[in-house]
mmCIF file of C-alpha atoms in Angstrom:
data_model
loop_
_atom_site.group_PDB
_atom_site.id
_atom_site.type_symbol
_atom_site.label_atom_id
_atom_site.label_comp_id
_atom_site.label_asym_id
_atom_site.label_seq_id
_atom_site.Cartn_x
_atom_site.Cartn_y
_atom_site.Cartn_z
ATOM 1 C CA MET A 234 -105.922 20.490 32.082
ATOM 2 C CA LYS A 235 -103.547 22.282 34.440
ATOM 3 C CA LYS A 236 -100.357 21.045 32.816
ATOM 4 C CA ILE A 237 -101.384 21.678 29.210
ATOM 5 C CA THR A 238 -98.565 24.250 29.269
ATOM 6 C CA LEU A 239 -96.387 21.579 27.651
ATOM 7 C CA PHE A 240 -97.364 23.266 24.369
ATOM 8 C CA ALA A 241 -97.664 26.836 25.603
ATOM 9 C CA ILE A 242 -95.078 29.578 25.518
ATOM 10 C CA MET A 243 -97.040 31.913 27.732
ATOM 11 C CA LEU A 244 -99.002 31.894 30.987
ATOM 12 C CA LEU A 245 -102.802 31.947 30.893
ATOM 13 C CA ALA A 246 -104.403 34.198 33.491
ATOM 14 C CA GLY A 247 -107.337 36.465 34.204
ATOM 15 C CA PHE A 248 -110.170 34.069 33.375
ATOM 16 C CA SER A 249 -112.485 35.877 35.786
ATOM 17 C CA SER A 250 -112.090 39.120 33.872
ATOM 18 C CA ILE A 251 -113.279 37.679 30.563
ATOM 19 C CA LYS A 252 -116.993 38.321 30.249
ATOM 20 C CA ALA A 253 -117.651 36.541 26.953
ATOM 21 C CA GLN A 254 -119.828 33.458 27.041
ATOM 22 C CA THR A 255 -117.207 31.440 25.181
ATOM 23 C CA MET A 256 -113.446 31.631 25.413
ATOM 24 C CA PHE A 257 -110.669 29.497 24.007
ATOM 25 C CA THR A 258 -107.109 28.431 24.576
ATOM 26 C CA SER A 259 -105.104 26.951 21.716
ATOM 27 C CA TYR A 260 -101.735 25.254 21.358
ATOM 28 C CA SER A 261 -99.877 24.724 18.091
ATOM 29 C CA PHE A 262 -97.313 21.972 17.696
ATOM 30 C CA ASN A 263 -95.381 20.020 15.078
ATOM 31 C CA VAL A 264 -95.687 16.288 14.469
ATOM 32 C CA GLU A 265 -93.681 14.197 12.038
ATOM 33 C CA PRO A 266 -95.847 12.554 9.332
ATOM 34 C CA LYS A 267 -94.985 9.074 10.600
ATOM 35 C CA ASP A 268 -96.366 9.958 14.050
ATOM 36 C CA GLU A 269 -99.617 11.691 13.061
ATOM 37 C CA GLN A 270 -101.893 8.685 13.577
ATOM 38 C CA THR A 271 -100.248 7.897 16.908
ATOM 39 C CA VAL A 272 -100.912 11.425 18.177
ATOM 40 C CA LEU A 273 -104.516 11.331 16.965
ATOM 41 C CA GLN A 274 -105.059 8.028 18.755
ATOM 42 C CA LEU A 275 -103.541 9.392 21.974
ATOM 43 C CA TYR A 276 -105.969 12.324 21.938
ATOM 44 C CA LYS A 277 -108.898 10.085 21.115
ATOM 45 C CA ASN A 278 -108.056 7.552 23.831
ATOM 46 C CA TYR A 279 -107.622 10.192 26.508
ATOM 47 C CA PHE A 280 -110.545 12.529 25.892
ATOM 48 C CA GLU A 281 -113.086 9.787 25.199
ATOM 49 C CA LYS A 282 -112.309 8.423 28.667
ATOM 50 C CA HIS A 283 -111.730 11.757 30.441
ATOM 51 C CA PRO A 284 -114.150 14.409 29.118
ATOM 52 C CA ASN A 285 -114.006 17.863 30.697
ATOM 53 C CA LYS A 286 -117.494 18.986 31.725
ATOM 54 C CA GLY A 287 -118.583 21.967 29.648
ATOM 55 C CA VAL A 288 -115.281 22.166 27.756
ATOM 56 C CA THR A 289 -114.978 21.033 24.133
ATOM 57 C CA VAL A 290 -111.663 19.861 22.684
ATOM 58 C CA TYR A 291 -110.873 20.199 18.967
ATOM 59 C CA LEU A 292 -107.802 18.699 17.299
ATOM 60 C CA TYR A 293 -106.894 20.182 13.914
ATOM 61 C CA GLU A 294 -104.337 19.488 11.213
ATOM 62 C CA ASN A 295 -103.168 22.533 9.294
ATOM 63 C CA ASN A 296 -103.752 21.813 5.636
ATOM 64 C CA PHE A 297 -101.236 24.150 4.035
ATOM 65 C CA LYS A 298 -98.152 24.023 6.214
ATOM 66 C CA GLY A 299 -95.290 26.492 6.079
ATOM 67 C CA GLU A 300 -92.393 27.906 8.031
ATOM 68 C CA ASP A 301 -94.707 29.893 10.310
ATOM 69 C CA VAL A 302 -97.546 27.352 10.425
ATOM 70 C CA ALA A 303 -97.369 24.343 12.743
ATOM 71 C CA THR A 304 -98.643 20.967 11.577
ATOM 72 C CA HIS A 305 -101.328 20.642 14.280
ATOM 73 C CA GLU A 306 -103.352 22.625 16.768
ATOM 74 C CA VAL A 307 -105.495 21.695 19.768
ATOM 75 C CA VAL A 308 -108.224 24.121 20.858
ATOM 76 C CA PHE A 309 -110.192 24.114 24.124
ATOM 77 C CA THR A 310 -113.451 26.114 24.289
ATOM 78 C CA GLY A 311 -115.947 26.743 27.040
ATOM 79 C CA SER A 312 -117.264 29.304 29.489
ATOM 80 C CA PRO A 313 -114.675 31.251 31.508
ATOM 81 C CA ALA A 314 -115.839 29.564 34.721
ATOM 82 C CA LEU A 315 -115.531 26.011 33.408
ATOM 83 C CA MET A 316 -112.274 26.703 31.581
ATOM 84 C CA GLY A 317 -110.849 28.238 34.743
ATOM 85 C CA ALA A 318 -111.955 25.247 36.795
ATOM 86 C CA GLY A 319 -110.210 22.922 34.359
ATOM 87 C CA TYR A 320 -106.928 24.799 34.550
ATOM 88 C CA ASP A 321 -107.155 25.098 38.340
ATOM 89 C CA SER A 322 -107.855 21.409 38.884
ATOM 90 C CA LYS A 323 -105.147 19.118 40.212
ATOM 91 C CA SER A 324 -103.399 17.080 37.528
ATOM 92 C CA SER A 325 -104.287 13.409 37.600
ATOM 93 C CA ASP A 326 -101.937 10.514 36.940
ATOM 94 C CA SER A 327 -103.776 9.795 33.681
ATOM 95 C CA TRP A 328 -103.290 13.406 32.516
ATOM 96 C CA SER A 329 -99.595 13.315 33.381
ATOM 97 C CA LEU A 330 -99.184 10.056 31.474
ATOM 98 C CA PHE A 331 -101.056 11.512 28.494
ATOM 99 C CA GLN A 332 -98.757 14.550 28.446
ATOM 100 C CA SER A 333 -95.693 12.362 28.802
ATOM 101 C CA GLU A 334 -96.727 10.234 25.814
ATOM 102 C CA LEU A 335 -97.516 13.295 23.692
ATOM 103 C CA SER A 336 -94.096 14.784 24.414
ATOM 104 C CA LYS A 337 -92.507 11.847 22.577
ATOM 105 C CA TYR A 338 -94.132 12.884 19.298
ATOM 106 C CA CYS A 339 -95.008 16.598 19.572
ATOM 107 C CA LYS A 340 -92.842 19.704 19.536
ATOM 108 C CA GLY A 341 -94.559 22.805 20.904
ATOM 109 C CA VAL A 342 -94.630 25.953 18.763
ATOM 110 C CA SER A 343 -96.972 28.529 20.317
ATOM 111 C CA GLY A 344 -100.071 29.139 22.380
ATOM 112 C CA ALA A 345 -102.873 31.681 22.536
ATOM 113 C CA GLU A 346 -106.071 32.529 24.365
ATOM 114 C CA GLY A 347 -109.004 34.711 23.538
ATOM 115 C CA LYS A 348 -112.759 35.111 23.425
ATOM 116 C CA ARG A 349 -115.520 34.828 20.836
ATOM 117 C CA ILE A 350 -117.343 38.082 20.119
ATOM 118 C CA SER A 351 -119.760 37.410 17.235
ATOM 119 C CA GLY A 352 -120.788 34.523 15.010
ATOM 120 C CA TYR A 353 -123.245 33.825 12.170
ATOM 121 C CA GLY A 354 -124.401 30.957 9.978
ATOM 122 C CA ASP A 355 -125.851 27.536 10.666
ATOM 123 C CA THR A 356 -126.623 27.127 14.369
ATOM 124 C CA SER A 357 -127.204 23.365 14.263
ATOM 125 C CA SER A 358 -124.863 20.812 15.837
ATOM 126 C CA ALA A 359 -123.517 19.797 12.418
ATOM 127 C CA ILE A 360 -119.726 19.637 12.226
ATOM 128 C CA TYR A 361 -118.073 22.028 9.766
ATOM 129 C CA PRO A 362 -114.581 20.491 9.564
ATOM 130 C CA VAL A 363 -112.781 22.883 7.184
ATOM 131 C CA GLN A 364 -111.743 26.286 8.521
ATOM 132 C CA ASP A 365 -109.928 29.344 7.274
ATOM 133 C CA VAL A 366 -108.425 31.202 10.233
ATOM 134 C CA LEU A 367 -107.481 34.820 9.605
ATOM 135 C CA PHE A 368 -105.519 36.825 12.177
ATOM 136 C CA ALA A 369 -105.685 40.600 12.112
ATOM 137 C CA THR A 370 -104.806 43.812 13.905
ATOM 138 C CA ILE A 371 -107.997 45.773 14.514
ATOM 139 C CA LYS A 372 -107.743 49.325 15.810
ATOM 140 C CA ASP A 373 -111.397 49.846 16.775
ATOM 141 C CA GLU A 374 -113.103 46.671 18.004
ATOM 142 C CA ASP A 375 -116.535 48.253 18.538
ATOM 143 C CA LEU A 376 -116.644 49.775 15.058
ATOM 144 C CA TYR A 377 -115.418 46.569 13.415
ATOM 145 C CA LYS A 378 -117.956 44.493 15.340
ATOM 146 C CA ALA A 379 -120.799 46.781 14.289
ATOM 147 C CA LYS A 380 -119.863 46.455 10.617
ATOM 148 C CA PHE A 381 -119.167 42.708 10.918
ATOM 149 C CA ASP A 382 -122.545 42.091 12.547
ATOM 150 C CA ALA A 383 -124.485 44.288 10.141
ATOM 151 C CA PHE A 384 -123.068 42.532 7.080
ATOM 152 C CA TRP A 385 -122.630 38.872 8.027
ATOM 153 C CA SER A 386 -125.911 38.607 9.939
ATOM 154 C CA LYS A 387 -127.616 38.989 6.551
ATOM 155 C CA ASN A 388 -125.069 37.602 4.082
ATOM 156 C CA THR A 389 -123.486 34.406 5.435
ATOM 157 C CA PRO A 390 -123.381 31.893 2.536
ATOM 158 C CA ALA A 391 -125.024 28.481 2.789
ATOM 159 C CA ASN A 392 -122.998 25.692 4.435
ATOM 160 C CA THR A 393 -120.742 28.312 6.008
ATOM 161 C CA ARG A 394 -120.223 29.790 9.450
ATOM 162 C CA ILE A 395 -118.212 32.888 10.297
ATOM 163 C CA SER A 396 -117.074 34.118 13.694
ATOM 164 C CA PHE A 397 -115.042 37.002 15.044
ATOM 165 C CA GLY A 398 -113.169 37.295 18.301
ATOM 166 C CA SER A 399 -110.224 38.719 20.180
ATOM 167 C CA VAL A 400 -106.820 37.158 20.764
ATOM 168 C CA GLY A 401 -105.174 37.907 24.072
ATOM 169 C CA THR A 402 -101.624 36.633 23.695
ATOM 170 C CA ARG A 403 -100.524 36.837 20.027
ATOM 171 C CA VAL A 404 -98.558 40.026 20.675
ATOM 172 C CA LYS A 405 -95.428 39.113 18.696
ATOM 173 C CA ASP A 406 -96.895 40.023 15.300
ATOM 174 C CA GLY A 407 -99.367 42.600 16.560
ATOM 175 C CA THR A 408 -102.405 40.346 16.179
ATOM 176 C CA THR A 409 -105.390 41.465 18.243
ATOM 177 C CA HIS A 410 -108.307 39.558 16.671
ATOM 178 C CA TYR A 411 -109.274 36.566 14.558
ATOM 179 C CA ILE A 412 -111.897 35.702 11.959
ATOM 180 C CA VAL A 413 -112.779 32.016 11.467
ATOM 181 C CA VAL A 414 -114.717 30.902 8.391
ATOM 182 C CA SER A 415 -115.978 27.309 8.751
ATOM 183 C CA TYR A 416 -117.142 25.261 5.774
ATOM 184 C CA LYS A 417 -119.193 22.103 5.426
ATOM 185 C CA ASP A 418 -116.514 20.751 3.063
ATOM 186 C CA PHE A 419 -113.746 21.828 0.695
ATOM 187 C CA THR A 420 -116.224 22.114 -2.185
ATOM 188 C CA THR A 421 -117.983 24.869 -0.256
ATOM 189 C CA LYS A 422 -114.682 26.566 0.555
ATOM 190 C CA PHE A 423 -113.484 26.512 -3.043
ATOM 191 C CA THR A 424 -116.784 27.622 -4.592
ATOM 192 C CA ASN A 425 -117.770 30.388 -2.168
ATOM 193 C CA ASN A 426 -117.017 33.775 -3.672
ATOM 194 C CA ASN A 427 -117.405 36.684 -1.267
ATOM 195 C CA ALA A 428 -116.726 39.164 -4.042
ATOM 196 C CA GLN A 429 -120.084 38.223 -5.566
ATOM 197 C CA ILE A 430 -122.008 39.042 -2.386
ATOM 198 C CA LYS A 431 -123.798 42.350 -2.726
ATOM 199 C CA GLY A 432 -122.238 44.926 -0.463
ATOM 200 C CA TYR A 433 -119.010 43.001 0.204
ATOM 201 C CA THR A 434 -116.803 45.545 -1.541
ATOM 202 C CA GLU A 435 -118.440 48.324 0.445
ATOM 203 C CA LEU A 436 -117.751 46.389 3.650
ATOM 204 C CA LEU A 437 -114.060 46.038 2.808
ATOM 205 C CA ASN A 438 -113.755 49.722 1.985
ATOM 206 C CA SER A 439 -115.435 50.675 5.252
ATOM 207 C CA ILE A 440 -112.963 48.702 7.416
ATOM 208 C CA LYS A 441 -109.726 49.130 5.466
ATOM 209 C CA ASP A 442 -108.427 51.791 7.847
ATOM 210 C CA ILE A 443 -109.047 49.794 11.022
ATOM 211 C CA ARG A 444 -108.150 46.221 9.979
ATOM 212 C CA THR A 445 -104.826 44.784 8.826
ATOM 213 C CA PHE A 446 -104.350 41.051 8.270
ATOM 214 C CA THR A 447 -101.237 39.535 9.878
ATOM 215 C CA THR A 448 -101.337 35.782 9.141
ATOM 216 C CA SER A 449 -103.758 33.097 7.973
ATOM 217 C CA LYS A 450 -104.085 29.329 7.761
ATOM 218 C CA THR A 451 -106.470 26.573 6.672
ATOM 219 C CA ARG A 452 -107.076 23.722 9.074
ATOM 220 C CA VAL A 453 -109.068 20.477 9.010
ATOM 221 C CA LEU A 454 -110.768 18.932 12.030
ATOM 222 C CA LEU A 455 -109.348 15.547 13.070
ATOM 223 C CA GLY A 456 -111.329 15.004 16.238
ATOM 224 C CA LYS A 457 -113.830 16.627 18.608
ATOM 225 C CA TRP A 458 -114.452 15.558 22.199
#
């Protein structure tokens, strides 16, 4: 994983200082429609043959693309120790070839790293492939976490997961945190109505002075390894 910086526009450092159980690194990139299946197959071929112990790889396609939203995103998650070991490891010939092939079809856009702070909903191994990713500037992490935990620990809708975490490198637009809402399918996404959840309005009013949304996107899982 050492040379994954093909897609990154920043350096990743300080893994030992991150105390969260789960951290992530993500890389956004653009792919022409005619090359999408080729890129998916490259990821599938590589990671099925070369899994990273304790690190999970997710490849997403952004569903509603725009000027500030790349077509695809790859996300690596795992413990700080195992993620650090992956980045510190010597690049193999197979990894270098994989990166070389990807560079023919992918144009890097941005990168980020961060850690997961809280999460609620179904804890099974079921895959929830549809996600809304909301980026925000949060002034008081501890206060926001307390309110997030108090509400969503009791009110997460069926077939839905919600998580909250920090973002360490999205400094350009002031983003400090993310909220990811994962759905079993698009039917769940389109029919869920937070406004109907008792206490939701009160939650929004209680955090309006400490949270400001910066950007958002909807993405669909293409592969998990």
